[in-house]
Short mmCIF file of C-alpha atoms and ligand atoms in Angstrom, two decimals:
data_model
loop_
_atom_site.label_atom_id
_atom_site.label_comp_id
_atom_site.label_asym_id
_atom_site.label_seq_id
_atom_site.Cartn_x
_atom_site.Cartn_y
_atom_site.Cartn_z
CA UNK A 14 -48.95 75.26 -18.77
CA UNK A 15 -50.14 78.75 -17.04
CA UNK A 16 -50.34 81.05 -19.52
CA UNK A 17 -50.45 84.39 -17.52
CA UNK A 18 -47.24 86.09 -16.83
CA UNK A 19 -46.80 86.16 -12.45
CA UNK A 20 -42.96 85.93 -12.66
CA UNK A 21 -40.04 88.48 -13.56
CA UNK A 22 -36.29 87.68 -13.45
CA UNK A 23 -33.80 90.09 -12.69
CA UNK A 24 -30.90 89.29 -13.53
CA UNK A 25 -27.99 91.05 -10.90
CA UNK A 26 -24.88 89.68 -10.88
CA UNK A 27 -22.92 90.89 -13.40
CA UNK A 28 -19.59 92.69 -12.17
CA UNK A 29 -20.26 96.38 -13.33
CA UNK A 30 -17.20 97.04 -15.11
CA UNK A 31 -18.43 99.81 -17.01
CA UNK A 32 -18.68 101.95 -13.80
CA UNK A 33 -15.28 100.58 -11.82
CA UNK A 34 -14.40 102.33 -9.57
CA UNK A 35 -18.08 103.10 -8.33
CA UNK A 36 -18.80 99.09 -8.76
CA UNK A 37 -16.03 97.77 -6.69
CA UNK A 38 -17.51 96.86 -3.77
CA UNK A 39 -21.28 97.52 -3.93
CA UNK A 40 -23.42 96.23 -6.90
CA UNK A 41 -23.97 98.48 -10.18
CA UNK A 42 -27.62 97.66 -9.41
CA UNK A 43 -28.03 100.58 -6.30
CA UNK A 44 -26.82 103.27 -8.67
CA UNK A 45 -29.10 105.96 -8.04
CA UNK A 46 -31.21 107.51 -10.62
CA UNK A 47 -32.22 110.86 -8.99
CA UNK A 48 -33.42 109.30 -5.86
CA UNK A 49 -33.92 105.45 -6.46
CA UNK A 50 -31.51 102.79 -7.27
CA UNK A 51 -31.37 101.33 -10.82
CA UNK A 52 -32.92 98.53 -10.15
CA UNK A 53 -35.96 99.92 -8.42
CA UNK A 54 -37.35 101.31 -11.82
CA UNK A 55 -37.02 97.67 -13.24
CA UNK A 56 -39.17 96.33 -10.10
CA UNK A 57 -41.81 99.18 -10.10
CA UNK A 58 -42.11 98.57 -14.19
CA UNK A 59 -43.15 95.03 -13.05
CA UNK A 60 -45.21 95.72 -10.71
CA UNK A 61 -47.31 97.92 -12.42
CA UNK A 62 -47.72 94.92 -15.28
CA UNK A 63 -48.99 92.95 -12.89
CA UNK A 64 -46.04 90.87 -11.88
CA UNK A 65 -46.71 89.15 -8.27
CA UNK A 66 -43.13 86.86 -8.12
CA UNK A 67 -39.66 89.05 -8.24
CA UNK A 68 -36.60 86.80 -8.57
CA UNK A 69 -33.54 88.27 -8.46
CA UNK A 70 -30.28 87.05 -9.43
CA UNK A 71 -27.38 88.01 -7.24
CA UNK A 72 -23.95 87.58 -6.53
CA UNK A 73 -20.85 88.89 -4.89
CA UNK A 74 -21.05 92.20 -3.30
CA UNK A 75 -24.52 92.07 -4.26
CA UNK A 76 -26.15 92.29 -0.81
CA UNK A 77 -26.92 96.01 -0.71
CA UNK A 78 -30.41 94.91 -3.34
CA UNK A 79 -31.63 92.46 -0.72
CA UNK A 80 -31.43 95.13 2.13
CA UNK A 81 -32.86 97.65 -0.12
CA UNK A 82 -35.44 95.62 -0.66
CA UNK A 83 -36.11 94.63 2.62
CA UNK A 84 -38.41 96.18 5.30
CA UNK A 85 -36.41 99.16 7.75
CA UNK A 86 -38.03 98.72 10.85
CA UNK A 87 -35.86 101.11 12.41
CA UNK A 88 -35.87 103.75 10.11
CA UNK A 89 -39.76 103.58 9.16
CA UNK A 90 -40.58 103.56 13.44
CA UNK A 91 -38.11 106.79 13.17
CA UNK A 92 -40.04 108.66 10.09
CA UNK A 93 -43.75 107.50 11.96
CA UNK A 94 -42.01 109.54 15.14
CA UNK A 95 -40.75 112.40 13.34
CA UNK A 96 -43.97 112.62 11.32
CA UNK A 97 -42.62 112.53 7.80
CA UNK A 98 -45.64 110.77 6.48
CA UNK A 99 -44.28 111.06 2.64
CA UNK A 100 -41.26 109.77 2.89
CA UNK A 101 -42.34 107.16 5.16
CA UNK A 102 -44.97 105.86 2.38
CA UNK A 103 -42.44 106.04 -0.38
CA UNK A 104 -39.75 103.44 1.43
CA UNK A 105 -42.36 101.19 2.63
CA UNK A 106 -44.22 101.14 -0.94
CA UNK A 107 -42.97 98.12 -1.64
CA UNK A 108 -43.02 96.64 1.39
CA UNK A 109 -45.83 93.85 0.19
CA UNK A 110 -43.46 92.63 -2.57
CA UNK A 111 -42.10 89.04 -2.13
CA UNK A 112 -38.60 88.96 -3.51
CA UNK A 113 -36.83 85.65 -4.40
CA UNK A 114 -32.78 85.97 -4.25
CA UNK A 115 -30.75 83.39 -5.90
CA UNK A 116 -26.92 83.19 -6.07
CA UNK A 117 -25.29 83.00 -9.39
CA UNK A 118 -21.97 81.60 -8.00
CA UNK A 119 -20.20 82.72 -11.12
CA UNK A 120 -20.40 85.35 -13.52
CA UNK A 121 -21.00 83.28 -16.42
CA UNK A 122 -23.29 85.17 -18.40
CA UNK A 123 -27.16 86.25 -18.76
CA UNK A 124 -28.26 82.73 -20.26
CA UNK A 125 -26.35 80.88 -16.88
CA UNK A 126 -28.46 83.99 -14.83
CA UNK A 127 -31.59 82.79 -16.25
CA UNK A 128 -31.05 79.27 -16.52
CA UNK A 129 -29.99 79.88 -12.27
CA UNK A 130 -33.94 80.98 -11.80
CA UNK A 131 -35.27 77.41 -13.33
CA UNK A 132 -36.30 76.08 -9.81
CA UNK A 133 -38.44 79.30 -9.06
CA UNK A 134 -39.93 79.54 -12.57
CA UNK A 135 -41.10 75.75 -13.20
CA UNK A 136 -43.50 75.73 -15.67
CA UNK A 137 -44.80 78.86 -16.21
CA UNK A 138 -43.95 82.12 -18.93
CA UNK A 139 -41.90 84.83 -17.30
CA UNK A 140 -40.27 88.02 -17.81
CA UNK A 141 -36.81 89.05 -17.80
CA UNK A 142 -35.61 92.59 -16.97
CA UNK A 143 -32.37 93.89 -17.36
CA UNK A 144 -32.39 96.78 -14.63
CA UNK A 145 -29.78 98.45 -16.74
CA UNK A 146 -32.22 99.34 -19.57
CA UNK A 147 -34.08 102.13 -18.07
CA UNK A 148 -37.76 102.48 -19.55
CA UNK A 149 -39.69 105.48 -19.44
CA UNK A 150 -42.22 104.64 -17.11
CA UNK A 151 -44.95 106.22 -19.07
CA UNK A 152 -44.10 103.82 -21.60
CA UNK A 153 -45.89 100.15 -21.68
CA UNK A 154 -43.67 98.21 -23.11
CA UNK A 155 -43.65 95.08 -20.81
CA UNK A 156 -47.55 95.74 -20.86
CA UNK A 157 -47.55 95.30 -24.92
CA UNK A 158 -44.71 92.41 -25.10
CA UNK A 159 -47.54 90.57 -22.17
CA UNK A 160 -50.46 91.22 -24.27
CA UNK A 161 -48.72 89.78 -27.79
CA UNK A 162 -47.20 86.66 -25.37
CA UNK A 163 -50.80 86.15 -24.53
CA UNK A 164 -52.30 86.35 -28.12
CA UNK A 165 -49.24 84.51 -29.86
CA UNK A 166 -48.25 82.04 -26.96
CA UNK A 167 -44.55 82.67 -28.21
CA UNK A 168 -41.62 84.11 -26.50
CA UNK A 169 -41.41 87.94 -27.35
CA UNK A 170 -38.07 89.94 -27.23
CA UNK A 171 -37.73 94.30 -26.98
CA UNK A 172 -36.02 95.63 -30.02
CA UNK A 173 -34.78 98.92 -30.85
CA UNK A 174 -33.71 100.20 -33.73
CA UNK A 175 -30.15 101.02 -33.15
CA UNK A 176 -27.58 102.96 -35.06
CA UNK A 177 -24.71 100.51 -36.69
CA UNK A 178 -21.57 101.88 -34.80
CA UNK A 179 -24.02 100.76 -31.68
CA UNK A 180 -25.02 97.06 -33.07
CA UNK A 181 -21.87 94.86 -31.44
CA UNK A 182 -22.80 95.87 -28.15
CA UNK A 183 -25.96 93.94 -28.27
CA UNK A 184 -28.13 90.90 -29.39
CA UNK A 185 -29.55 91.43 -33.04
CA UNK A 186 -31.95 89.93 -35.04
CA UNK A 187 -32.92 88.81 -38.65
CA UNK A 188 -36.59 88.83 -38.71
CA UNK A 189 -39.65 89.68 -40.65
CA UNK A 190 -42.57 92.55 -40.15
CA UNK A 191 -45.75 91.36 -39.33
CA UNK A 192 -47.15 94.36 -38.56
CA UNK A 193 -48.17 96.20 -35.37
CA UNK A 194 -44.16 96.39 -34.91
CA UNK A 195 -44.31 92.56 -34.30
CA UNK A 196 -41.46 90.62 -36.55
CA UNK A 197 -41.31 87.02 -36.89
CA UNK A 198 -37.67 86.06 -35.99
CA UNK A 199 -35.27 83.90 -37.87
CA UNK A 200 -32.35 84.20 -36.20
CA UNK A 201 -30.57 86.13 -33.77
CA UNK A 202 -26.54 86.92 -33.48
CA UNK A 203 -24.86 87.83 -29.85
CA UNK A 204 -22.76 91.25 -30.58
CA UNK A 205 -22.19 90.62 -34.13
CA UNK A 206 -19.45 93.14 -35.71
CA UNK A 207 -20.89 95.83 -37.48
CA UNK A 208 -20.62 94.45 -40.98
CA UNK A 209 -21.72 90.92 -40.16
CA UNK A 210 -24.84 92.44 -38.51
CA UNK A 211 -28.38 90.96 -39.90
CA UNK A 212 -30.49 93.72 -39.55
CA UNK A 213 -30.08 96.63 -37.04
CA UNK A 214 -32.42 95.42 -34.51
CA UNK A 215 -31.13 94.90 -31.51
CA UNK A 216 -32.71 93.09 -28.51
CA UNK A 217 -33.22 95.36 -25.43
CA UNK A 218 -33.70 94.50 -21.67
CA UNK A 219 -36.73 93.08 -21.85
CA UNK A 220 -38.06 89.62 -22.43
CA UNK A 221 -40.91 87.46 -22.33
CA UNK A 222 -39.74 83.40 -22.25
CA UNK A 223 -41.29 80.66 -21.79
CA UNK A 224 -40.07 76.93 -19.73
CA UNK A 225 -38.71 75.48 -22.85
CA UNK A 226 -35.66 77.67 -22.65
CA UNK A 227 -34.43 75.93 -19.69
CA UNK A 228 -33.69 72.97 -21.88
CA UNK A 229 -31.65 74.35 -24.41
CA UNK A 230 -29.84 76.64 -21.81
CA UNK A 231 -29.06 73.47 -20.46
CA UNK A 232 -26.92 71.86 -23.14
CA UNK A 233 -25.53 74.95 -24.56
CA UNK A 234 -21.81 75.31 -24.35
CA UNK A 235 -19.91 78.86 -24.02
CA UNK A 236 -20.45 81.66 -26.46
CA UNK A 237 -19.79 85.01 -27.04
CA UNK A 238 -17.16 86.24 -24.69
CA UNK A 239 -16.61 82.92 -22.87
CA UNK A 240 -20.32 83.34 -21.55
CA UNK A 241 -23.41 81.79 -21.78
CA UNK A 242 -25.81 83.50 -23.84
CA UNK A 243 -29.37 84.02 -23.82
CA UNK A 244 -28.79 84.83 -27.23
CA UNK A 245 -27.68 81.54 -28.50
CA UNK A 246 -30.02 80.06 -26.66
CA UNK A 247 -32.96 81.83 -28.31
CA UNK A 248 -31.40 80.52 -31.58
CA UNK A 249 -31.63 76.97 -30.22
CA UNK A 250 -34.90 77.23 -29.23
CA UNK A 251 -35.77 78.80 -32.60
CA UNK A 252 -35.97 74.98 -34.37
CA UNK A 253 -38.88 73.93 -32.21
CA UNK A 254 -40.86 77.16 -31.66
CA UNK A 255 -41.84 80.87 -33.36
CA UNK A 256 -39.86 83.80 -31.58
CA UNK A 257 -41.01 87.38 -31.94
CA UNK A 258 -39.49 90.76 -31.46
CA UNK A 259 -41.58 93.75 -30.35
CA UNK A 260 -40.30 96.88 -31.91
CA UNK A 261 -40.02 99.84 -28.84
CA UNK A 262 -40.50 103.48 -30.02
CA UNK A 263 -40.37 104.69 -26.83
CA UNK A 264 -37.45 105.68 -24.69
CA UNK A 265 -34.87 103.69 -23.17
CA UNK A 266 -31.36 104.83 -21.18
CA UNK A 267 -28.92 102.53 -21.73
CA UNK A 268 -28.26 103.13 -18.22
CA UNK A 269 -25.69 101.02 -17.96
CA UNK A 270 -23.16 102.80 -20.18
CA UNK A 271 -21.84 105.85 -18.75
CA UNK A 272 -22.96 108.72 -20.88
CA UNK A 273 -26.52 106.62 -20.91
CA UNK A 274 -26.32 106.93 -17.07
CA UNK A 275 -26.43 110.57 -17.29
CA UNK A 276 -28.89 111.13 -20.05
CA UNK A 277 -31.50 108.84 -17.73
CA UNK A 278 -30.34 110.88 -14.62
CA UNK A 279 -30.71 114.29 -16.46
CA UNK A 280 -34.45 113.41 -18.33
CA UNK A 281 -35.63 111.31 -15.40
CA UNK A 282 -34.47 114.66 -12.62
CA UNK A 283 -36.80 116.74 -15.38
CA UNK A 284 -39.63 114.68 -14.81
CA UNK A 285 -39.75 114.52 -11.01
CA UNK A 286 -41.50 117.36 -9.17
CA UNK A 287 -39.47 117.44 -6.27
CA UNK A 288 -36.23 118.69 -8.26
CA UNK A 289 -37.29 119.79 -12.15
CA UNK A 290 -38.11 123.51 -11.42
CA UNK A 291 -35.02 123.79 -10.06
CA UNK A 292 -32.75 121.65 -12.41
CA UNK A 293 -34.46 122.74 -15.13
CA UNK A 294 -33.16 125.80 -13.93
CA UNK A 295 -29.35 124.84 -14.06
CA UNK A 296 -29.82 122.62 -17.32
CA UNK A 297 -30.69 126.00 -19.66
CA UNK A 298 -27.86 127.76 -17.45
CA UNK A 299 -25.24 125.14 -18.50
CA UNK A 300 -26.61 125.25 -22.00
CA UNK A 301 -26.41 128.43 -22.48
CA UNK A 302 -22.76 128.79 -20.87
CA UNK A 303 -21.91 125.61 -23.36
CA UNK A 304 -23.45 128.38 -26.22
CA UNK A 305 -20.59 131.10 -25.31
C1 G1P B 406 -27.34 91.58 -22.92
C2 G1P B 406 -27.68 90.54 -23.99
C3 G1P B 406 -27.80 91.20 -25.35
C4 G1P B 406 -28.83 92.31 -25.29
C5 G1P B 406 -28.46 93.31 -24.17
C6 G1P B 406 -29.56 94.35 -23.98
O1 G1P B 406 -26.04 92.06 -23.17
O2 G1P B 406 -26.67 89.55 -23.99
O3 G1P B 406 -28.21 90.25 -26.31
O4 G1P B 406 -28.89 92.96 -26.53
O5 G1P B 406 -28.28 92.65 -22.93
O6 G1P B 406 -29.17 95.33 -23.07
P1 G1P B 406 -25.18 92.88 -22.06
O7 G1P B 406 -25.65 94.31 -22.14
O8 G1P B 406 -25.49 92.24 -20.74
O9 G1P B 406 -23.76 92.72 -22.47
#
């Protein structure tokens, strides 16, 4: 089996709910953060680990990521004319990306996304990303979780430490420290209630997996919420192989949550030159009008 990492899943066709109305029509994935869609932060994060194949997982109303992601002939003929050169480099940056787009034809869940992606995978390790996980991109997590895939030959899931009132919105683990913020799992619970919880580790948007998941995603029957989970089938996969979770200290958004949306939109706005001075500004006014 190829051991190095070439190929990322994206997973894109869940139906936004958390953001209806904004999500009716176009996908939750073209949110803008400051001035790029969600998604874009997931694909430059890739990119910049190396990744050369980008799958995507689409659906209904999804469209807008494929023409995002698309050349603009039009447009980038227009900016050459009008001479603006830096704007003309940053929406052709990623013009030498290939992009795979394959059509989840329901909305059955993130293990049915993934298992939708087996054709374009075969038999190598990949990565998932969920776009809606924001990482800091001075952070190097997907970096890390490669290296420990490629010294372990093991799947590797993000975890966070997350407070309890938090835990039942996400994956969670039981596992054991191994050191370098690498725990051994043995076992993992899809949105557990707070009390049932086994630890409060939960998995974040980003995964390492390897072919063998296919198989169990294959004969695993509904789960949590009437969907198929990648959860459960981590658990499955769990009798024939070592999982590990790679404890993040960094900082994620949980951009897809609303207040999460604004806390990425407000730190990320800091960080970029063209608007911080400025918003920076306007933050300490609103703070110190909040103060009064
Ligand atoms: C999914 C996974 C969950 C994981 C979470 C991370 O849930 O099913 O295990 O903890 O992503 O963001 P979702 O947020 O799609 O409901």
């Amino acid at each position: 089996m190829e051991k190095r990492v070439k190929k990322a899943i994206f997973p894109a066709a869940g139906l936004g709910t958390r953001f209806l109305p904004a999500t009716k029509a176009s996908p939750k994935e073209m949110l803008p953060i400051v001035d790029k869609p969600m998604i874009q932060y997931a694909v430059e994060e890739a990119a910049a680990c190396g990744i050369e194949e980008f799958i995507i997982i689409t659906g209904k109303y999804k469209r807008a990521i494929e023409d995002h992601f698309d050349s603009a002939y039009e447009l980038e003929e227009s900016l050459k004319k009008s001479g603006k050169k830096k704007l003309l480099e940053e929406i052709s940056r990623l013009n030498h990306i290939n992009f795979a787009y394959i059509r989840q034809r329901a909305a059955l869940g993130l293990g049915h996304a993934i298992l939708c992606a087996k054709p374009f995978v075969k038999d190598e390790p990949f990565a998932v990303l969920l776009s809606d996980d924001v990482i800091d991109a001075e952070d190097t997590l997907l970096k890390d979780m490669i290296k420990f895939y490629e010294e372990l030959d093991c799947p590797i899931l993000a975890l966070q430490q997350v407070p309890g009132a938090e835990i039942q919105r996400y994956g969670v683990i039981d596992g054991v420290a191994e050191g370098d913020g690498i725990y051994k799992i043995n076992n993992l619970v899809e949105k557990p209630r707070t009390e049932d919880a086994p630890s409060d580790l939960a998995i974040i948007g980003r995964y390492i997996l390897t072919p063998d998941i296919f198989r169990v995603l294959e004969c695993l029957s509904m789960g949590k919420g009437g969907e198929i989970q990648l959860t459960d089938a981590l658990r499955g996969l769990l009798k024939n192989r070592s999982i590990y979770g790679y404890l993040f200290k960094g900082r994620r958004y949980d951009a897809g949550d609303k207040v999460g949306y604004l806390k990425a939109t407000v730190d990320l706005a800091l960080k970029n030159p063209q608007v911080s001075e400025p918003f920076k500004e306007y933050i300490l006014n609103v703070a110190s009008r909040l103060k009064k």
